[in-house]
Short mmCIF file of C-alpha atoms and ligand atoms in Angstrom, two decimals:
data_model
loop_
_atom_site.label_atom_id
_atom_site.label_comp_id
_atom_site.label_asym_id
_atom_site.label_seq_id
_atom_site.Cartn_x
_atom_site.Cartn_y
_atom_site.Cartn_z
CA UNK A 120 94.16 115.22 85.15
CA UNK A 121 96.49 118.00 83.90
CA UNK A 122 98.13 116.42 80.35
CA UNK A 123 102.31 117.03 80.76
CA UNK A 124 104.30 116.66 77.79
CA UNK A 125 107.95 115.25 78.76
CA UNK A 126 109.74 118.36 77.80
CA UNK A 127 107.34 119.86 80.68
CA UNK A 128 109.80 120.52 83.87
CA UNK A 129 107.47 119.38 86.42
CA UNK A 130 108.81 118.25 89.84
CA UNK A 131 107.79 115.15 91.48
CA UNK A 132 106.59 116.85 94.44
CA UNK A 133 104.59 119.39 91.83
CA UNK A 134 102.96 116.31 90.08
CA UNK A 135 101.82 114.83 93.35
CA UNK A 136 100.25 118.11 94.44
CA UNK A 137 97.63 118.06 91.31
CA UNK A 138 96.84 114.75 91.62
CA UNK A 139 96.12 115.46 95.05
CA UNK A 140 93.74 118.76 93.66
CA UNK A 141 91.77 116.22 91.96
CA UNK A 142 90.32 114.86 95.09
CA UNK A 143 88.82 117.64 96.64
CA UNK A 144 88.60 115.63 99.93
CA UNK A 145 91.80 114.50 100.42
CA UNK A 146 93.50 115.35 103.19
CA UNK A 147 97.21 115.14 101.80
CA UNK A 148 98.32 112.15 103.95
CA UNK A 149 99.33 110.07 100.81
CA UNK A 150 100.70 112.72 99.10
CA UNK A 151 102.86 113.55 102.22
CA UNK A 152 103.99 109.60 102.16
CA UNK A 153 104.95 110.16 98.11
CA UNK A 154 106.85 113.28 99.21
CA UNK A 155 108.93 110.76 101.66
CA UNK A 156 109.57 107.67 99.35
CA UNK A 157 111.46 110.28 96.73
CA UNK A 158 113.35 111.37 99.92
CA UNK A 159 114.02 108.21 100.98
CA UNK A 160 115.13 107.34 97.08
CA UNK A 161 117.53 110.02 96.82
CA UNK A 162 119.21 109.03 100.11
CA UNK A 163 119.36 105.55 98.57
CA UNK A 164 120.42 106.40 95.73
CA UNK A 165 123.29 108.44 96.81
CA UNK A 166 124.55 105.58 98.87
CA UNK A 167 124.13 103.42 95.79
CA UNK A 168 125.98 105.72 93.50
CA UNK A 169 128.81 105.91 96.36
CA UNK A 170 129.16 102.41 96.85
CA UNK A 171 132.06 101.18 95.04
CA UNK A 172 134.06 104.35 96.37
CA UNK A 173 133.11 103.87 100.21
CA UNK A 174 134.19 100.79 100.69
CA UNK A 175 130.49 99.57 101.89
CA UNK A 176 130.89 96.62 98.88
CA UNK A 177 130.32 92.90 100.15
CA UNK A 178 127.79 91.70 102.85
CA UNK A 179 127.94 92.23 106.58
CA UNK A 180 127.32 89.81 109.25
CA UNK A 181 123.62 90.23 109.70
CA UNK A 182 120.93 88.07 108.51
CA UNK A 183 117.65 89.01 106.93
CA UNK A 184 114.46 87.08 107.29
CA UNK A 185 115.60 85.03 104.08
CA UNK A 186 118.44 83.34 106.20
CA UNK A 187 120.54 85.53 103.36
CA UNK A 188 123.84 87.70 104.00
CA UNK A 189 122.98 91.13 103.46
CA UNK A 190 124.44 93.38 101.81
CA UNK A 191 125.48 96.39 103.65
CA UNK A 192 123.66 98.60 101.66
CA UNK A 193 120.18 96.63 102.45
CA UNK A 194 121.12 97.45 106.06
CA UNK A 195 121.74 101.22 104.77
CA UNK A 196 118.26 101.52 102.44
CA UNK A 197 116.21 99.56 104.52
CA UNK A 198 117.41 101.79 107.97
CA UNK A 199 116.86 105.30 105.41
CA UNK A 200 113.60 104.25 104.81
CA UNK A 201 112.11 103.52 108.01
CA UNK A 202 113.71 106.89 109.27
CA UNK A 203 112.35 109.17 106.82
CA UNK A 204 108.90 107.15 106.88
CA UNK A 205 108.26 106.46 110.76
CA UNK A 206 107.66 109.87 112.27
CA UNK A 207 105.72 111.89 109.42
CA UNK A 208 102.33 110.65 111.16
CA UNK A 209 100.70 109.14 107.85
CA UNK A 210 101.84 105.71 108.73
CA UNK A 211 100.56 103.67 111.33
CA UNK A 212 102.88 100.16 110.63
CA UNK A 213 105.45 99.56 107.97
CA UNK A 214 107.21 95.71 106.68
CA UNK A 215 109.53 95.37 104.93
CA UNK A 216 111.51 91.93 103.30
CA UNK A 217 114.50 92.96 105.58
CA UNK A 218 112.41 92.80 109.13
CA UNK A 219 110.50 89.74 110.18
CA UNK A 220 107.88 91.18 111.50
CA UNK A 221 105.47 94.24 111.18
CA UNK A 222 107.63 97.52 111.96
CA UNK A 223 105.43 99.35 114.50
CA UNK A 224 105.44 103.18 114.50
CA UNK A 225 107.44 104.33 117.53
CA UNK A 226 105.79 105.20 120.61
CA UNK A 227 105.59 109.60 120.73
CA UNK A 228 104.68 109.53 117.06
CA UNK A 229 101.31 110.22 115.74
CA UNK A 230 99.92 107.21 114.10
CA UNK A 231 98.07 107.40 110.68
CA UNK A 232 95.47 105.97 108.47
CA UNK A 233 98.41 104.23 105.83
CA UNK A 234 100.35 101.12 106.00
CA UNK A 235 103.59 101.06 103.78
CA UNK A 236 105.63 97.62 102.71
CA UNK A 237 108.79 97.68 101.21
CA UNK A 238 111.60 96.07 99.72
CA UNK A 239 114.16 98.18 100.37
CA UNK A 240 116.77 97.30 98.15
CA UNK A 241 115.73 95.00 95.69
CA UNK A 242 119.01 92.72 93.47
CA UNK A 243 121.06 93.49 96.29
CA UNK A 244 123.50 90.26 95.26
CA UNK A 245 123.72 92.56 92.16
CA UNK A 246 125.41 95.72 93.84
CA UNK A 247 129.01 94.12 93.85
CA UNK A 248 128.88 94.00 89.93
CA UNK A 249 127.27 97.45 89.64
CA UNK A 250 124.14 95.57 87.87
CA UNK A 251 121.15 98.00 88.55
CA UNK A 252 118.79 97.19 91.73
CA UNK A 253 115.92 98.82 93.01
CA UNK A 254 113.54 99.58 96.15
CA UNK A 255 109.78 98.53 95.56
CA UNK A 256 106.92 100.07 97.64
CA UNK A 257 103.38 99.59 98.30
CA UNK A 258 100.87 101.78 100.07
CA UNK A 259 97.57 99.93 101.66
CA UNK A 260 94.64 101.80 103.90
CA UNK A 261 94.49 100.47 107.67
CA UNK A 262 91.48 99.00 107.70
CA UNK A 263 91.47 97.62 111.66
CA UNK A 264 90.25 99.57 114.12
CA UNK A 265 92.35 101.47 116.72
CA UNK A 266 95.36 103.84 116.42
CA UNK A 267 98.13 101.46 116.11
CA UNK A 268 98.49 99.00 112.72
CA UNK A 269 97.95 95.50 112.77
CA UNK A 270 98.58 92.73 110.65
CA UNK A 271 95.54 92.65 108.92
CA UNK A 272 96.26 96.19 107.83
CA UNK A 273 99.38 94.32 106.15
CA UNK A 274 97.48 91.24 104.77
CA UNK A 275 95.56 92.74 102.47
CA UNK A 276 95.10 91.74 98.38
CA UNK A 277 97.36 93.87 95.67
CA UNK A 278 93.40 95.56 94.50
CA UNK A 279 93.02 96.69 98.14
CA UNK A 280 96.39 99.23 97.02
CA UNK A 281 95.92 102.77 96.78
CA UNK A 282 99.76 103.73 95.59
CA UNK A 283 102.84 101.34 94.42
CA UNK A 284 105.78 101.98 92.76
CA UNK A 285 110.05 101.50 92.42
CA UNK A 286 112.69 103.78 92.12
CA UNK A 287 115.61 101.85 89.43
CA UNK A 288 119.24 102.42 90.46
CA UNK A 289 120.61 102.37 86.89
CA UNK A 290 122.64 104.57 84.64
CA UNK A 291 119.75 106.85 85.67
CA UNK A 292 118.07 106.85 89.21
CA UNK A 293 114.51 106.86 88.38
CA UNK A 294 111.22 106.99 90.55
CA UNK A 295 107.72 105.29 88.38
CA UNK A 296 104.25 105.22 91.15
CA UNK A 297 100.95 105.14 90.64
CA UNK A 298 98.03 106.02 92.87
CA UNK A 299 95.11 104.74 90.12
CA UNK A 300 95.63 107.08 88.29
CA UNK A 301 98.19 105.89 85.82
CA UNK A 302 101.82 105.46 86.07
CA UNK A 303 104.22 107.96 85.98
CA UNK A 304 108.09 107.98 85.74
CA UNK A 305 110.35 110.70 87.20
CA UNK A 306 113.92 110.97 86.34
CA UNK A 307 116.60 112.28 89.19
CA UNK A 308 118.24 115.06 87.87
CA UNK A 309 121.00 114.99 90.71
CA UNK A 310 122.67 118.41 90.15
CA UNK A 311 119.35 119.60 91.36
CA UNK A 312 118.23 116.59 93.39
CA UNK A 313 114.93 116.55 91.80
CA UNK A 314 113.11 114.07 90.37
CA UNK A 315 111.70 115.23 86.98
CA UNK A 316 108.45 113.76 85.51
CA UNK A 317 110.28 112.26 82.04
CA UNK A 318 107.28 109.34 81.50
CA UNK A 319 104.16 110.44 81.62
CA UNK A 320 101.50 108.08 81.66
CA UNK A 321 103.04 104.98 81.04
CA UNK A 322 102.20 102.61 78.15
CA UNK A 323 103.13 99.08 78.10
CA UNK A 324 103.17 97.89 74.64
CA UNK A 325 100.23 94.84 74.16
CA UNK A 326 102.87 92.37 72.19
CA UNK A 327 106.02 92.10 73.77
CA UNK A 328 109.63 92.27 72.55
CA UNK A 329 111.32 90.56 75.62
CA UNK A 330 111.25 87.78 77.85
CA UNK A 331 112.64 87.75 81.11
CA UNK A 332 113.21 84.17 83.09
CA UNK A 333 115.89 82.08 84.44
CA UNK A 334 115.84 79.24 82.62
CA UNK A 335 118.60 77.13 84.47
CA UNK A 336 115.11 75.83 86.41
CA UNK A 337 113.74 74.73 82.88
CA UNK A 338 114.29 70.69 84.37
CA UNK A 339 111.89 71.41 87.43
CA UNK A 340 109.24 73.31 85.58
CA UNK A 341 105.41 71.44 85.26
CA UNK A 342 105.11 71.16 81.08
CA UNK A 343 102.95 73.61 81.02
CA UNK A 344 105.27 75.76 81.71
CA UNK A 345 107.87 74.25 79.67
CA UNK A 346 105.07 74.53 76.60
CA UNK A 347 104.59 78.21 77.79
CA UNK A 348 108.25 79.12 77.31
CA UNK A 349 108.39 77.17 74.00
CA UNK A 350 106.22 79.47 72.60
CA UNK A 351 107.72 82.58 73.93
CA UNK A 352 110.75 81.45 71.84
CA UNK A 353 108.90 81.21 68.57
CA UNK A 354 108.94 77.59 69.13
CA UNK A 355 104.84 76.75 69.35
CA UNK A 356 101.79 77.99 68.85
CA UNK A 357 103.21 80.66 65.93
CA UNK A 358 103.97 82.72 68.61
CA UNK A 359 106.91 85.46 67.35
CA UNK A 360 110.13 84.94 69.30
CA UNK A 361 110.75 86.88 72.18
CA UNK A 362 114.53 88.10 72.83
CA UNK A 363 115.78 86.85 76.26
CA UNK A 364 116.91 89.79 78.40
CA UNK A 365 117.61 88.52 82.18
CA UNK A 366 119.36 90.43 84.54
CA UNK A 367 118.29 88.79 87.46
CA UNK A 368 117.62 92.02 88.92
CA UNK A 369 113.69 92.14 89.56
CA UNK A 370 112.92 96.07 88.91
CA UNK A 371 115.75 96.77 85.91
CA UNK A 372 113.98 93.37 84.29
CA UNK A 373 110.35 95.09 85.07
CA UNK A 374 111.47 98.44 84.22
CA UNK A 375 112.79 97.39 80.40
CA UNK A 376 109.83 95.17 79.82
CA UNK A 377 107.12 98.37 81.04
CA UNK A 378 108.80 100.72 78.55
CA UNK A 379 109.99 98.46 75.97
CA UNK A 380 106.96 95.38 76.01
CA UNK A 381 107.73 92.13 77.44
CA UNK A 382 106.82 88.89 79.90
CA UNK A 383 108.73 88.74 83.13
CA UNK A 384 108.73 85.15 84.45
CA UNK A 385 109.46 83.79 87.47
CA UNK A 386 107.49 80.05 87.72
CA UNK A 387 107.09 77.61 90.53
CA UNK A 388 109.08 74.66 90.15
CA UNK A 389 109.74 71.51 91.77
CA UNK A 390 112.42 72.84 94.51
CA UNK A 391 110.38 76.23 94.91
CA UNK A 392 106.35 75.29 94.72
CA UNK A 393 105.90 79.18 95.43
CA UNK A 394 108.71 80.64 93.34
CA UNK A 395 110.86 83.02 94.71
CA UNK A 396 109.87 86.44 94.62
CA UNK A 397 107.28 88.18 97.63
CA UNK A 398 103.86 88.77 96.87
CA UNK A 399 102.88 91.64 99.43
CA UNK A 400 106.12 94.28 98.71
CA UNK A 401 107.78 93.19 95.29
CA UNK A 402 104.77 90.93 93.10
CA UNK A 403 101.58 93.25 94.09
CA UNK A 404 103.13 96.96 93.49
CA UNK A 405 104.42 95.93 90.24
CA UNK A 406 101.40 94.47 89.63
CA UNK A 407 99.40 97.98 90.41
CA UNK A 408 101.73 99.51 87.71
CA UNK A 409 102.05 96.87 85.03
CA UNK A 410 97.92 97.19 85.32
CA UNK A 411 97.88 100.46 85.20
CA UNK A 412 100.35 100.61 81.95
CA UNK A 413 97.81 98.43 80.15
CA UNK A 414 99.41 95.16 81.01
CA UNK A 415 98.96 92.25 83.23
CA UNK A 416 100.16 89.88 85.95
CA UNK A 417 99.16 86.27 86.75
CA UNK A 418 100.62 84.14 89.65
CA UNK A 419 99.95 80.95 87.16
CA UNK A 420 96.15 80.57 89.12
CA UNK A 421 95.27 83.77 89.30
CA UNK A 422 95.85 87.60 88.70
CA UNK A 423 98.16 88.50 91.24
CA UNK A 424 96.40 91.49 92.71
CA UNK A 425 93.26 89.14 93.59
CA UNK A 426 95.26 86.92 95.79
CA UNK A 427 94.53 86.93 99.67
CA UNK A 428 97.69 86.67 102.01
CA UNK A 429 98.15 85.05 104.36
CA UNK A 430 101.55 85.49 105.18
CA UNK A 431 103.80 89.01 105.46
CA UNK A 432 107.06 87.21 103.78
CA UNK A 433 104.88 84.76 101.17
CA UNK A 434 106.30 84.17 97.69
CA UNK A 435 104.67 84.08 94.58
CA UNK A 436 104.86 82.49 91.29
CA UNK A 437 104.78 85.57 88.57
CA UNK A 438 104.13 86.57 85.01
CA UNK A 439 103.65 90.08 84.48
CA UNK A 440 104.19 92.06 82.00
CA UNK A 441 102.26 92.86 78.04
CA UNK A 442 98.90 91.75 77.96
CA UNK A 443 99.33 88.86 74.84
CA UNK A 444 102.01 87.45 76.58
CA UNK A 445 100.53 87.15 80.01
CA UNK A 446 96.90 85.97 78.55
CA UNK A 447 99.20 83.30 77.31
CA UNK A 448 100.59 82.02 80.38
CA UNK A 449 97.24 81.83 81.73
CA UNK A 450 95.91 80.43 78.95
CA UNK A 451 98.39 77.07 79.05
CA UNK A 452 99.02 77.35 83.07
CA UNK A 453 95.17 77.68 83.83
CA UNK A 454 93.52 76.32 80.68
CA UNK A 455 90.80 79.51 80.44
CA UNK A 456 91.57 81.27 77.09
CA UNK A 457 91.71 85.10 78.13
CA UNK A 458 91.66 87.70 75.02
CA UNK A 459 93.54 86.79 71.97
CA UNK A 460 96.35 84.94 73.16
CA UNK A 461 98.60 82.33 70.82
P1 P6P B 654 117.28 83.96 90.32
C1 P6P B 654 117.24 89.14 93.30
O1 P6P B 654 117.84 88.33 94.28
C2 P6P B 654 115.81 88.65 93.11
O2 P6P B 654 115.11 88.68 94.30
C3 P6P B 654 115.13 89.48 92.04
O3 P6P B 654 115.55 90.80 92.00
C4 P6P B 654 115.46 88.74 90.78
O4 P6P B 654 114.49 88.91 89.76
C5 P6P B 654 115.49 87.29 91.25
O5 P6P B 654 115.85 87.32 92.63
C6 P6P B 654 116.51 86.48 90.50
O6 P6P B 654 116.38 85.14 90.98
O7 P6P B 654 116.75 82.69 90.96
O8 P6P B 654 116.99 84.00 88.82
O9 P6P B 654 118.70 84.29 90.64
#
């Protein structure tokens, strides 16, 4: 792998190109789908940054899957998306949390060997309060046979992944993937519209500074998990206390706790026995890159990226984030000590 330093002024496009050169048999097909998601991202992005000025605030009449209002700018991100994705002829079925079902490639297109699921807009409630929000993405290999995709091409665990990442809408638009390889953050630089590699190989710190959760569900948590967050807060176990950071925003809360080292948390509780948050295009990409930063992520059974789905819209329980604090969820949640956790 060619070492960049961050004052190196390497494009995103020119980092995907030698990864690509170290697999002398690839054929560019996932580098081609890269090239598209930071297309798609600046498109986004430029609708995000526009947002309060054109009037496209507040939801619109449509309904998602969820059975929530959407905000007009899902409709926007999700639609950008599936246009710059659907014709490129790497793809051979998309999903994404704002379609119900498996988004086929149109017929007249060539069909590929890749299956991408998105969130298109993740923290969309946030947009009306400029909080950031974020698109999440996850690239799987079709593994069924025939031209078209399936749904078993969708259904597939977070370890069968071969790239995942999310671009953060914030007070800069940034882009962080990883194809195994590491992950990498790439800062837009909009008077050029390029995204800049500014992280390098990603780091999560082991011991975390933050935790992340919504504790207004602390009355319909198990106790384990009530013990769990106890210690988090310095309370048990001499665990140091963690500073509370919750934006409610899924990707700014990831993003913060992958640089800075911290526990996101989103339990089951009594109302929601799966939580709230999608395993197959929000839990198992961030999963790829927490994992790939050195860190961790644990549904409360097991690590995320080993569970099999079974459903395209499924939620998850999640923990994710620096290793100590994660081994410690599944150390009280599951009762198997994992590393040095306490
Ligand atoms: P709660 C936003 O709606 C979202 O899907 C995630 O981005 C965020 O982490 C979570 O929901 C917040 O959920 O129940 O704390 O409002």
């Amino acid at each position: 792998m060619v070492q960049h330093t961050p004052t190196s002024v390497v494009t995103i496009d020119r980092y995907i190109i030698e990864q690509e050169r170290l697999y002398p048999e690839a054929t560019g097909e996932l580098s081609g789908i890269l090239y598209d998601v930071a297309l798609a991202a600046k498109m986004i992005a430029n609708k995000v940054r526009s947002a309060g000025l054109a009037d496209i605030l507040g939801s619109n009449e449509s309904q998602n899957v969820q059975g929530e209002v959407q905000a007009k700018l899902d409709v926007l991100s999700n639609e950008i998306i599936i246009k710059a994705m659907d014709h490129g002829g790497r793809l051979c079925a998309m999903a994404s949390e704002e379609e119900p079902d498996i988004i086929p490639i149109p017929d007249g297109f060539k069909c590929g060997k890749y299956v991408l699921l998105f969130d298109p807009l993740d923290g969309s409630s946030n947009i009306d309060v400029n909080v950031p929000v974020g698109t999440i993405f996850s690239v799987l290999r079709k593994t069924s046979s025939g031209t078209r995709g399936e749904m078993s091409d969708l259904l597939q665990p977070g370890h069968q992944q071969v790239a995942a990442g999310y671009v953060i809408y914030g007070s800069s638009t940034m882009l962080v993937y990883t194809t195994g390889q590491g992950a990498h953050g790439f800062t837009l630089d909009p008077s050029i519209g390029e995204f800049l590699l500014s992280h390098p190989n990603i780091r999560i710190p082991d011991s975390g500074r933050y935790l992340s959760v919504n504790d207004s569900y602390e009355q319909l948590w198990d106790e384990n998990v009530k013990t769990l967050m106890r210690c988090y807060r310095g309370l048990e176990r001499d665990h140091k206390a963690l500073s509370v950071r919750y934006v409610g925003s899924l990707v700014a809360d990831f993003h913060r706790n992958l640089l800075g080292g911290g526990v996101f948390a989103y339990p089951a509780n009594a109302k929601r026995k799966l939580g709230k948050l999608r395993l197959l295009y929000e839990a198992n990409p961030l999963a790829f890159i927490v994992e790939q930063a050195g860190g961790a992520a644990y549904d409360g059974t097991r690590r995320v990226m080993d569970v099999q789905p079974t459903e395209l819209h499924q939620r998850t329980p999640l923990y994710i984030g620096s290793k100590r604090e994660v081994d410690l969820a599944t150390e009280l949640l599951s009762g198997v000590a994992v590393g040095v956790g306490g």
